[in-house]
Short mmCIF file of the C-alpha atoms (twelve columns), coordinates in Angstrom:
data_MODEL
# 
_entry.id   MODEL 
# 
loop_
_atom_site.group_PDB 
_atom_site.id 
_atom_site.type_symbol 
_atom_site.label_atom_id 
_atom_site.label_alt_id 
_atom_site.label_comp_id 
_atom_site.label_asym_id 
_atom_site.label_seq_id 
_atom_site.Cartn_x 
_atom_site.Cartn_y 
_atom_site.Cartn_z 
_atom_site.pdbx_PDB_model_num 
ATOM 1   C CA . MET A 1   -141.014 -195.812 -48.252 1 
ATOM 2   C CA . SER A 2   -141.385 -196.606 -43.940 1 
ATOM 3   C CA . SER A 3   -138.710 -199.050 -42.568 1 
ATOM 4   C CA . VAL A 4   -137.416 -200.739 -39.607 1 
ATOM 5   C CA . VAL A 5   -134.260 -198.972 -38.554 1 
ATOM 6   C CA . LEU A 6   -132.066 -199.510 -35.843 1 
ATOM 7   C CA . VAL A 7   -130.037 -196.360 -34.733 1 
ATOM 8   C CA . THR A 8   -127.051 -196.519 -32.326 1 
ATOM 9   C CA . GLY A 9   -125.910 -194.103 -29.947 1 
ATOM 10  C CA . ALA A 10  -129.405 -192.382 -29.752 1 
ATOM 11  C CA . ALA A 11  -129.526 -191.114 -26.585 1 
ATOM 12  C CA . THR A 12  -128.380 -187.295 -27.198 1 
ATOM 13  C CA . GLY A 13  -127.268 -185.449 -30.367 1 
ATOM 14  C CA . ILE A 14  -127.035 -186.327 -34.359 1 
ATOM 15  C CA . GLY A 15  -128.361 -190.113 -33.370 1 
ATOM 16  C CA . ASN A 16  -131.354 -188.748 -31.108 1 
ATOM 17  C CA . LEU A 17  -132.361 -186.378 -33.417 1 
ATOM 18  C CA . THR A 18  -132.406 -188.834 -35.848 1 
ATOM 19  C CA . SER A 19  -134.755 -191.250 -34.393 1 
ATOM 20  C CA . ARG A 20  -137.002 -188.632 -34.083 1 
ATOM 21  C CA . ALA A 21  -136.723 -187.180 -37.281 1 
ATOM 22  C CA . LEU A 22  -137.262 -190.863 -39.063 1 
ATOM 23  C CA . ALA A 23  -140.001 -191.686 -36.491 1 
ATOM 24  C CA . ALA A 24  -141.936 -188.393 -37.489 1 
ATOM 25  C CA . SER A 25  -141.552 -189.656 -41.181 1 
ATOM 26  C CA . GLY A 26  -143.250 -193.398 -40.649 1 
ATOM 27  C CA . HIS A 27  -140.646 -195.478 -39.568 1 
ATOM 28  C CA . THR A 28  -140.315 -197.520 -37.066 1 
ATOM 29  C CA . VAL A 29  -137.379 -196.748 -34.861 1 
ATOM 30  C CA . TYR A 30  -135.136 -198.873 -32.577 1 
ATOM 31  C CA . ALA A 31  -133.487 -195.672 -30.822 1 
ATOM 32  C CA . SER A 32  -130.709 -197.519 -28.904 1 
ATOM 33  C CA . MET A 33  -128.047 -196.559 -26.517 1 
ATOM 34  C CA . SER A 34  -126.047 -198.084 -23.487 1 
ATOM 35  C CA . ASP A 35  -127.237 -198.177 -19.805 1 
ATOM 36  C CA . ILE A 36  -130.660 -197.677 -20.601 1 
ATOM 37  C CA . LYS A 37  -131.702 -197.998 -17.041 1 
ATOM 38  C CA . GLY A 38  -128.641 -195.858 -15.136 1 
ATOM 39  C CA . ARG A 39  -126.732 -193.622 -16.790 1 
ATOM 40  C CA . ASN A 40  -129.199 -193.077 -20.083 1 
ATOM 41  C CA . ALA A 41  -132.518 -193.824 -18.041 1 
ATOM 42  C CA . ALA A 42  -133.495 -190.184 -18.356 1 
ATOM 43  C CA . HIS A 43  -132.518 -190.200 -22.426 1 
ATOM 44  C CA . ALA A 44  -134.581 -193.518 -23.015 1 
ATOM 45  C CA . GLN A 45  -137.552 -191.976 -20.987 1 
ATOM 46  C CA . GLU A 46  -137.894 -188.713 -22.813 1 
ATOM 47  C CA . LEU A 47  -138.174 -191.004 -26.150 1 
ATOM 48  C CA . LEU A 48  -140.666 -193.464 -24.679 1 
ATOM 49  C CA . ASN A 49  -142.631 -190.465 -23.654 1 
ATOM 50  C CA . LEU A 50  -142.404 -188.913 -27.551 1 
ATOM 51  C CA . ALA A 51  -143.285 -191.841 -28.708 1 
ATOM 52  C CA . ARG A 52  -146.968 -191.520 -26.340 1 
ATOM 53  C CA . LYS A 53  -147.603 -187.885 -26.839 1 
ATOM 54  C CA . GLU A 54  -146.967 -187.925 -30.496 1 
ATOM 55  C CA . SER A 55  -147.894 -191.464 -31.660 1 
ATOM 56  C CA . ARG A 56  -144.900 -192.574 -33.087 1 
ATOM 57  C CA . ASP A 57  -143.202 -195.855 -33.356 1 
ATOM 58  C CA . ILE A 58  -139.939 -195.306 -31.369 1 
ATOM 59  C CA . HIS A 59  -138.673 -198.090 -29.167 1 
ATOM 60  C CA . VAL A 60  -135.655 -197.859 -27.341 1 
ATOM 61  C CA . VAL A 61  -133.635 -200.915 -26.921 1 
ATOM 62  C CA . GLU A 62  -130.244 -201.707 -24.780 1 
ATOM 63  C CA . LEU A 63  -126.916 -201.894 -26.611 1 
ATOM 64  C CA . ASP A 64  -123.365 -201.310 -26.115 1 
ATOM 65  C CA . VAL A 65  -121.403 -201.638 -29.075 1 
ATOM 66  C CA . LEU A 66  -118.373 -202.288 -27.177 1 
ATOM 67  C CA . VAL A 67  -119.962 -205.932 -26.226 1 
ATOM 68  C CA . ASP A 68  -120.728 -208.680 -28.575 1 
ATOM 69  C CA . ALA A 69  -123.523 -210.188 -26.193 1 
ATOM 70  C CA . SER A 70  -125.029 -206.652 -25.934 1 
ATOM 71  C CA . VAL A 71  -125.351 -206.352 -30.079 1 
ATOM 72  C CA . GLU A 72  -126.596 -209.932 -30.357 1 
ATOM 73  C CA . ALA A 73  -129.307 -209.220 -27.888 1 
ATOM 74  C CA . ALA A 74  -130.530 -205.795 -29.396 1 
ATOM 75  C CA . VAL A 75  -130.549 -207.094 -32.937 1 
ATOM 76  C CA . SER A 76  -132.544 -210.177 -31.747 1 
ATOM 77  C CA . THR A 77  -135.044 -208.370 -30.038 1 
ATOM 78  C CA . ILE A 78  -135.662 -206.295 -32.981 1 
ATOM 79  C CA . LEU A 79  -136.257 -209.055 -35.394 1 
ATOM 80  C CA . ASP A 80  -138.166 -210.637 -32.725 1 
ATOM 81  C CA . GLU A 81  -140.441 -208.028 -32.454 1 
ATOM 82  C CA . SER A 82  -140.794 -206.622 -36.197 1 
ATOM 83  C CA . GLY A 83  -139.793 -209.859 -37.830 1 
ATOM 84  C CA . GLN A 84  -137.589 -207.118 -40.306 1 
ATOM 85  C CA . LEU A 85  -134.343 -205.273 -39.929 1 
ATOM 86  C CA . ASP A 86  -134.106 -202.297 -42.991 1 
ATOM 87  C CA . THR A 87  -131.535 -200.158 -42.166 1 
ATOM 88  C CA . VAL A 88  -128.892 -199.828 -39.658 1 
ATOM 89  C CA . MET A 89  -127.398 -196.643 -39.191 1 
ATOM 90  C CA . HIS A 90  -124.547 -196.719 -37.242 1 
ATOM 91  C CA . ASN A 91  -123.694 -193.402 -35.219 1 
ATOM 92  C CA . ALA A 92  -122.433 -194.309 -31.813 1 
ATOM 93  C CA . GLY A 93  -118.995 -192.941 -31.700 1 
ATOM 94  C CA . HIS A 94  -117.406 -190.817 -28.953 1 
ATOM 95  C CA . LEU A 95  -114.501 -187.698 -29.246 1 
ATOM 96  C CA . TYR A 96  -110.538 -187.497 -28.011 1 
ATOM 97  C CA . ILE A 97  -109.090 -184.030 -27.752 1 
ATOM 98  C CA . GLY A 98  -105.256 -183.460 -27.285 1 
ATOM 99  C CA . TYR A 99  -102.411 -184.772 -28.096 1 
ATOM 100 C CA . VAL A 100 -101.654 -187.617 -29.503 1 
ATOM 101 C CA . GLU A 101 -98.385  -188.592 -27.854 1 
ATOM 102 C CA . ALA A 102 -100.256 -188.152 -24.150 1 
ATOM 103 C CA . PHE A 103 -103.000 -191.108 -25.271 1 
ATOM 104 C CA . THR A 104 -101.628 -194.231 -24.332 1 
ATOM 105 C CA . PRO A 105 -102.158 -196.885 -26.475 1 
ATOM 106 C CA . GLU A 106 -104.675 -198.498 -24.427 1 
ATOM 107 C CA . ASP A 107 -106.539 -194.589 -24.739 1 
ATOM 108 C CA . ILE A 108 -106.251 -195.437 -28.458 1 
ATOM 109 C CA . GLN A 109 -107.588 -198.632 -28.789 1 
ATOM 110 C CA . HIS A 110 -110.653 -198.455 -26.302 1 
ATOM 111 C CA . LEU A 111 -111.453 -195.272 -28.906 1 
ATOM 112 C CA . PHE A 112 -111.543 -197.502 -31.573 1 
ATOM 113 C CA . ASP A 113 -113.389 -200.256 -29.778 1 
ATOM 114 C CA . ILE A 114 -116.205 -197.242 -29.976 1 
ATOM 115 C CA . ASN A 115 -115.725 -195.846 -32.874 1 
ATOM 116 C CA . ALA A 116 -114.523 -198.825 -35.607 1 
ATOM 117 C CA . ILE A 117 -114.798 -201.694 -34.015 1 
ATOM 118 C CA . GLY A 118 -118.331 -201.121 -32.914 1 
ATOM 119 C CA . ILE A 119 -119.500 -200.762 -36.371 1 
ATOM 120 C CA . GLN A 120 -118.350 -204.625 -37.072 1 
ATOM 121 C CA . ARG A 121 -120.029 -205.748 -34.126 1 
ATOM 122 C CA . VAL A 122 -123.202 -204.506 -35.329 1 
ATOM 123 C CA . ASN A 123 -123.113 -205.579 -39.279 1 
ATOM 124 C CA . ARG A 124 -121.903 -208.958 -38.204 1 
ATOM 125 C CA . ALA A 125 -125.017 -209.085 -36.107 1 
ATOM 126 C CA . VAL A 126 -127.409 -207.679 -39.212 1 
ATOM 127 C CA . LEU A 127 -125.649 -208.745 -42.037 1 
ATOM 128 C CA . PRO A 128 -126.837 -212.480 -41.691 1 
ATOM 129 C CA . HIS A 129 -130.536 -211.207 -41.797 1 
ATOM 130 C CA . MET A 130 -130.064 -208.207 -44.701 1 
ATOM 131 C CA . ARG A 131 -128.364 -211.108 -46.655 1 
ATOM 132 C CA . ALA A 132 -131.006 -213.555 -46.750 1 
ATOM 133 C CA . ARG A 133 -133.806 -210.970 -47.927 1 
ATOM 134 C CA . ARG A 134 -130.645 -209.689 -50.478 1 
ATOM 135 C CA . SER A 135 -131.741 -205.927 -49.315 1 
ATOM 136 C CA . GLY A 136 -131.026 -203.605 -46.324 1 
ATOM 137 C CA . THR A 137 -129.416 -200.417 -46.120 1 
ATOM 138 C CA . LEU A 138 -125.752 -199.952 -43.852 1 
ATOM 139 C CA . LEU A 139 -125.891 -195.886 -42.935 1 
ATOM 140 C CA . TYR A 140 -122.697 -194.768 -41.471 1 
ATOM 141 C CA . VAL A 141 -122.470 -191.410 -39.835 1 
ATOM 142 C CA . GLY A 142 -118.768 -190.828 -40.867 1 
ATOM 143 C CA . SER A 143 -116.630 -187.319 -40.251 1 
ATOM 144 C CA . THR A 144 -115.615 -184.812 -42.414 1 
ATOM 145 C CA . THR A 145 -112.377 -184.840 -40.292 1 
ATOM 146 C CA . SER A 146 -111.448 -188.211 -42.045 1 
ATOM 147 C CA . VAL A 147 -110.580 -185.841 -44.853 1 
ATOM 148 C CA . VAL A 148 -109.274 -182.682 -43.676 1 
ATOM 149 C CA . VAL A 149 -107.899 -183.534 -40.787 1 
ATOM 150 C CA . PRO A 150 -107.823 -181.609 -38.182 1 
ATOM 151 C CA . PRO A 151 -105.258 -180.633 -35.159 1 
ATOM 152 C CA . PHE A 152 -105.325 -181.913 -31.405 1 
ATOM 153 C CA . LEU A 153 -108.428 -184.600 -32.435 1 
ATOM 154 C CA . GLY A 154 -105.749 -187.656 -33.792 1 
ATOM 155 C CA . PRO A 155 -106.859 -190.763 -31.822 1 
ATOM 156 C CA . TYR A 156 -110.656 -189.381 -33.304 1 
ATOM 157 C CA . VAL A 157 -109.446 -188.771 -37.094 1 
ATOM 158 C CA . ALA A 158 -107.489 -192.017 -36.744 1 
ATOM 159 C CA . SER A 159 -110.898 -194.079 -35.677 1 
ATOM 160 C CA . LYS A 160 -113.458 -192.082 -37.987 1 
ATOM 161 C CA . SER A 161 -110.741 -192.861 -41.061 1 
ATOM 162 C CA . ALA A 162 -110.451 -196.632 -40.232 1 
ATOM 163 C CA . ALA A 163 -114.462 -196.650 -39.768 1 
ATOM 164 C CA . ASP A 164 -114.798 -195.321 -43.074 1 
ATOM 165 C CA . ALA A 165 -112.503 -197.736 -44.691 1 
ATOM 166 C CA . LEU A 166 -114.003 -200.620 -43.197 1 
ATOM 167 C CA . ALA A 167 -117.495 -198.960 -44.343 1 
ATOM 168 C CA . GLN A 168 -116.540 -198.673 -48.173 1 
ATOM 169 C CA . VAL A 169 -114.443 -202.227 -48.256 1 
ATOM 170 C CA . THR A 170 -117.581 -203.565 -46.586 1 
ATOM 171 C CA . ALA A 171 -119.682 -201.885 -49.455 1 
ATOM 172 C CA . TYR A 172 -118.012 -203.485 -52.014 1 
ATOM 173 C CA . GLU A 173 -118.930 -206.906 -50.680 1 
ATOM 174 C CA . VAL A 174 -122.470 -206.426 -49.321 1 
ATOM 175 C CA . GLY A 175 -123.591 -204.871 -52.406 1 
ATOM 176 C CA . ARG A 176 -123.469 -207.807 -54.491 1 
ATOM 177 C CA . PHE A 177 -126.443 -209.225 -51.964 1 
ATOM 178 C CA . GLY A 178 -128.657 -206.105 -52.611 1 
ATOM 179 C CA . ILE A 179 -127.313 -204.236 -49.638 1 
ATOM 180 C CA . GLU A 180 -126.806 -200.094 -49.968 1 
ATOM 181 C CA . THR A 181 -124.367 -198.072 -48.223 1 
ATOM 182 C CA . THR A 182 -124.511 -194.805 -47.376 1 
ATOM 183 C CA . ILE A 183 -122.051 -192.376 -46.062 1 
ATOM 184 C CA . VAL A 184 -123.015 -189.288 -44.345 1 
ATOM 185 C CA . MET A 185 -120.331 -187.149 -43.625 1 
ATOM 186 C CA . PRO A 186 -121.163 -184.326 -40.725 1 
ATOM 187 C CA . GLY A 187 -118.845 -181.474 -40.295 1 
ATOM 188 C CA . PRO A 188 -118.200 -180.090 -36.984 1 
ATOM 189 C CA . PHE A 189 -121.172 -179.046 -34.682 1 
ATOM 190 C CA . THR A 190 -120.727 -176.962 -31.752 1 
ATOM 191 C CA . GLN A 191 -124.080 -177.003 -30.457 1 
ATOM 192 C CA . GLY A 192 -127.158 -179.431 -30.215 1 
ATOM 193 C CA . THR A 193 -124.445 -182.616 -29.278 1 
ATOM 194 C CA . GLU A 194 -122.784 -183.305 -26.224 1 
ATOM 195 C CA . HIS A 195 -119.704 -184.338 -28.797 1 
ATOM 196 C CA . PHE A 196 -117.700 -181.549 -27.146 1 
ATOM 197 C CA . PRO A 197 -118.400 -181.313 -23.731 1 
ATOM 198 C CA . ASN A 198 -118.206 -185.219 -23.095 1 
ATOM 199 C CA . ALA A 199 -114.668 -185.644 -24.890 1 
ATOM 200 C CA . SER A 200 -111.990 -187.235 -23.414 1 
ATOM 201 C CA . ARG A 201 -108.754 -185.621 -23.000 1 
ATOM 202 C CA . ALA A 202 -105.152 -186.764 -22.575 1 
ATOM 203 C CA . GLY A 203 -104.447 -187.747 -19.550 1 
ATOM 204 C CA . ASP A 204 -100.798 -188.608 -19.195 1 
ATOM 205 C CA . GLU A 205 -99.990  -185.222 -17.602 1 
ATOM 206 C CA . GLU A 206 -96.076  -185.386 -17.949 1 
ATOM 207 C CA . ARG A 207 -96.500  -185.682 -22.031 1 
ATOM 208 C CA . ASN A 208 -99.263  -183.195 -21.838 1 
ATOM 209 C CA . ARG A 209 -97.037  -180.687 -20.167 1 
ATOM 210 C CA . ALA A 210 -94.413  -181.426 -23.146 1 
ATOM 211 C CA . TYR A 211 -96.579  -179.412 -25.493 1 
ATOM 212 C CA . VAL A 212 -97.078  -176.805 -23.402 1 
ATOM 213 C CA . ARG A 213 -96.126  -174.146 -26.088 1 
ATOM 214 C CA . LEU A 214 -99.561  -175.693 -28.094 1 
ATOM 215 C CA . ASP A 215 -101.718 -175.298 -25.428 1 
ATOM 216 C CA . PRO A 216 -103.308 -171.720 -26.558 1 
ATOM 217 C CA . MET A 217 -103.846 -173.584 -29.701 1 
ATOM 218 C CA . ALA A 218 -105.304 -176.288 -28.347 1 
ATOM 219 C CA . GLU A 219 -107.157 -174.746 -25.905 1 
ATOM 220 C CA . ARG A 220 -109.406 -172.598 -28.408 1 
ATOM 221 C CA . THR A 221 -110.437 -175.694 -30.702 1 
ATOM 222 C CA . GLU A 222 -114.000 -175.224 -30.231 1 
ATOM 223 C CA . ALA A 223 -113.862 -171.487 -30.469 1 
ATOM 224 C CA . ALA A 224 -111.714 -171.916 -33.572 1 
ATOM 225 C CA . THR A 225 -114.231 -174.506 -35.187 1 
ATOM 226 C CA . GLU A 226 -117.381 -172.051 -34.458 1 
ATOM 227 C CA . ALA A 227 -115.360 -169.490 -36.543 1 
ATOM 228 C CA . LEU A 228 -115.726 -171.433 -39.545 1 
ATOM 229 C CA . PHE A 229 -119.510 -171.207 -39.901 1 
ATOM 230 C CA . PRO A 230 -120.936 -168.509 -42.131 1 
ATOM 231 C CA . PRO A 231 -122.258 -165.274 -40.070 1 
ATOM 232 C CA . GLY A 232 -126.251 -165.988 -39.753 1 
ATOM 233 C CA . VAL A 233 -126.103 -169.775 -40.545 1 
ATOM 234 C CA . ASP A 234 -127.553 -171.765 -37.819 1 
ATOM 235 C CA . ALA A 235 -125.241 -175.017 -37.868 1 
ATOM 236 C CA . HIS A 236 -127.142 -177.284 -35.801 1 
ATOM 237 C CA . PRO A 237 -126.973 -181.309 -36.324 1 
ATOM 238 C CA . ARG A 238 -131.333 -181.547 -36.979 1 
ATOM 239 C CA . ALA A 239 -129.501 -180.986 -40.632 1 
ATOM 240 C CA . VAL A 240 -127.649 -184.079 -40.550 1 
ATOM 241 C CA . ALA A 241 -131.266 -185.894 -39.182 1 
ATOM 242 C CA . GLU A 242 -133.275 -184.400 -41.608 1 
ATOM 243 C CA . GLU A 243 -130.646 -185.239 -44.446 1 
ATOM 244 C CA . ILE A 244 -130.810 -189.026 -43.200 1 
ATOM 245 C CA . ALA A 245 -134.694 -189.018 -43.269 1 
ATOM 246 C CA . ARG A 246 -134.231 -187.576 -46.992 1 
ATOM 247 C CA . ILE A 247 -132.201 -190.176 -48.084 1 
ATOM 248 C CA . LEU A 248 -133.879 -193.063 -46.410 1 
ATOM 249 C CA . ALA A 249 -136.549 -191.792 -48.680 1 
ATOM 250 C CA . LEU A 250 -135.354 -192.173 -51.610 1 
ATOM 251 C CA . PRO A 251 -136.026 -195.265 -53.635 1 
ATOM 252 C CA . ARG A 252 -133.964 -198.642 -53.616 1 
ATOM 253 C CA . GLY A 253 -130.850 -198.104 -56.080 1 
ATOM 254 C CA . THR A 254 -131.024 -194.213 -55.612 1 
ATOM 255 C CA . ARG A 255 -129.373 -193.248 -52.612 1 
ATOM 256 C CA . PRO A 256 -126.076 -191.799 -52.799 1 
ATOM 257 C CA . PHE A 257 -122.974 -193.675 -51.196 1 
ATOM 258 C CA . ARG A 258 -121.822 -190.330 -49.740 1 
ATOM 259 C CA . THR A 259 -123.422 -187.413 -48.603 1 
ATOM 260 C CA . VAL A 260 -121.875 -184.392 -46.498 1 
ATOM 261 C CA . VAL A 261 -123.532 -181.954 -44.284 1 
ATOM 262 C CA . ASP A 262 -121.045 -179.234 -43.132 1 
ATOM 263 C CA . PHE A 263 -121.804 -175.768 -41.843 1 
ATOM 264 C CA . SER A 264 -117.476 -174.957 -42.267 1 
ATOM 265 C CA . GLU A 265 -117.401 -175.138 -45.858 1 
ATOM 266 C CA . ALA A 266 -113.884 -177.253 -45.921 1 
ATOM 267 C CA . GLY A 267 -114.439 -178.549 -49.510 1 
ATOM 268 C CA . VAL A 268 -115.084 -182.071 -48.671 1 
ATOM 269 C CA . GLU A 269 -117.435 -182.474 -51.422 1 
ATOM 270 C CA . GLU A 270 -114.838 -181.718 -54.170 1 
ATOM 271 C CA . VAL A 271 -111.973 -184.507 -52.312 1 
ATOM 272 C CA . ASN A 272 -114.690 -187.187 -52.414 1 
ATOM 273 C CA . GLY A 273 -115.398 -186.536 -56.449 1 
ATOM 274 C CA . VAL A 274 -111.940 -186.643 -56.773 1 
ATOM 275 C CA . LEU A 275 -111.354 -189.709 -54.715 1 
ATOM 276 C CA . TYR A 276 -114.384 -191.619 -56.514 1 
ATOM 277 C CA . ARG A 277 -113.492 -191.141 -59.814 1 
ATOM 278 C CA . ALA A 278 -109.749 -192.541 -58.686 1 
ATOM 279 C CA . GLN A 279 -111.344 -195.867 -56.876 1 
ATOM 280 C CA . GLU A 280 -113.677 -196.239 -59.675 1 
ATOM 281 C CA . GLN A 281 -110.518 -196.383 -62.177 1 
ATOM 282 C CA . PHE A 282 -108.625 -198.585 -59.895 1 
ATOM 283 C CA . LEU A 283 -111.599 -201.187 -59.580 1 
ATOM 284 C CA . THR A 284 -112.073 -200.890 -62.837 1 
ATOM 285 C CA . ARG A 285 -108.372 -202.325 -63.858 1 
ATOM 286 C CA . LEU A 286 -108.725 -204.587 -61.636 1 
ATOM 287 C CA . GLY A 287 -111.928 -205.995 -62.818 1 
ATOM 288 C CA . TYR A 288 -113.927 -205.734 -59.780 1 
ATOM 289 C CA . GLY A 289 -115.929 -201.995 -61.331 1 
ATOM 290 C CA . GLU A 290 -118.886 -204.068 -60.490 1 
ATOM 291 C CA . LEU A 291 -118.248 -203.984 -56.891 1 
ATOM 292 C CA . LEU A 292 -119.168 -200.546 -57.223 1 
ATOM 293 C CA . HIS A 293 -122.727 -200.854 -57.824 1 
ATOM 294 C CA . VAL A 294 -125.236 -202.887 -55.689 1 
ATOM 295 C CA . ASN A 295 -127.141 -205.486 -57.358 1 
ATOM 296 C CA . THR A 296 -130.524 -204.493 -57.169 1 
ATOM 297 C CA . GLY A 297 -131.859 -207.616 -59.350 1 
ATOM 298 C CA . GLN A 298 -131.757 -205.026 -62.029 1 
ATOM 299 C CA . ASN A 299 -128.225 -204.744 -62.777 1 
# 
């Protein structure tokens, strides 16, 4: 079923690949990114060229998840042009690599603003529309790092864990209004994204020097990640785009709450199974078991 989809962070990587995949599947895609007339002008034009060349319904919209007014304006534009918004894919994010102590509190606050609070800004802009329609899908691009917690990515892992928790509790509440949630958990990728090349590093040099004995470990973060992939496996983020397209093609009420796309074989699916059973038992004992299920009008 085709729908109107907003993708945040669509300039490169998973957001860009998914915008293309969803448009190829017949969806109306609003690929959003910040600074579409400056830093991301070439990325924006590339998507618009694709739309013309292949007759895809792709629109590019300015959206900076750090700015309330930008988020509100983007959502208003979509509703004015399309009259509805069926799915939001929360994908905008940034990576920090380094020793936790060497990142200032302001550094970490900024990362949380992108990776977690940005989600809240977008949800607050779209949920009134979805609640009024009693339908919609919130699709979050999470991370397996919130389960396996790799070293030297502390602020990133913390921000993705916060975003995951926010997504879960939001799901309990908006599910009463017929709004579905799916958390897609990609594993690490060292090709096909700008995640590692564009990562920010800890800037406090004095604190960095205090950890110099760990430098050989920290410096091989990307190589160590690549070594996790089985030989011959094409660990490319297009697999995440394909999984998201598959999920959005499923009938309402049948989409998974979590799905994992991980070539590093970290065992996250098994952890998710245990986690869900514990949550199900806990919420049921609290008397809130119904919050685990979306109210589709049939339950």
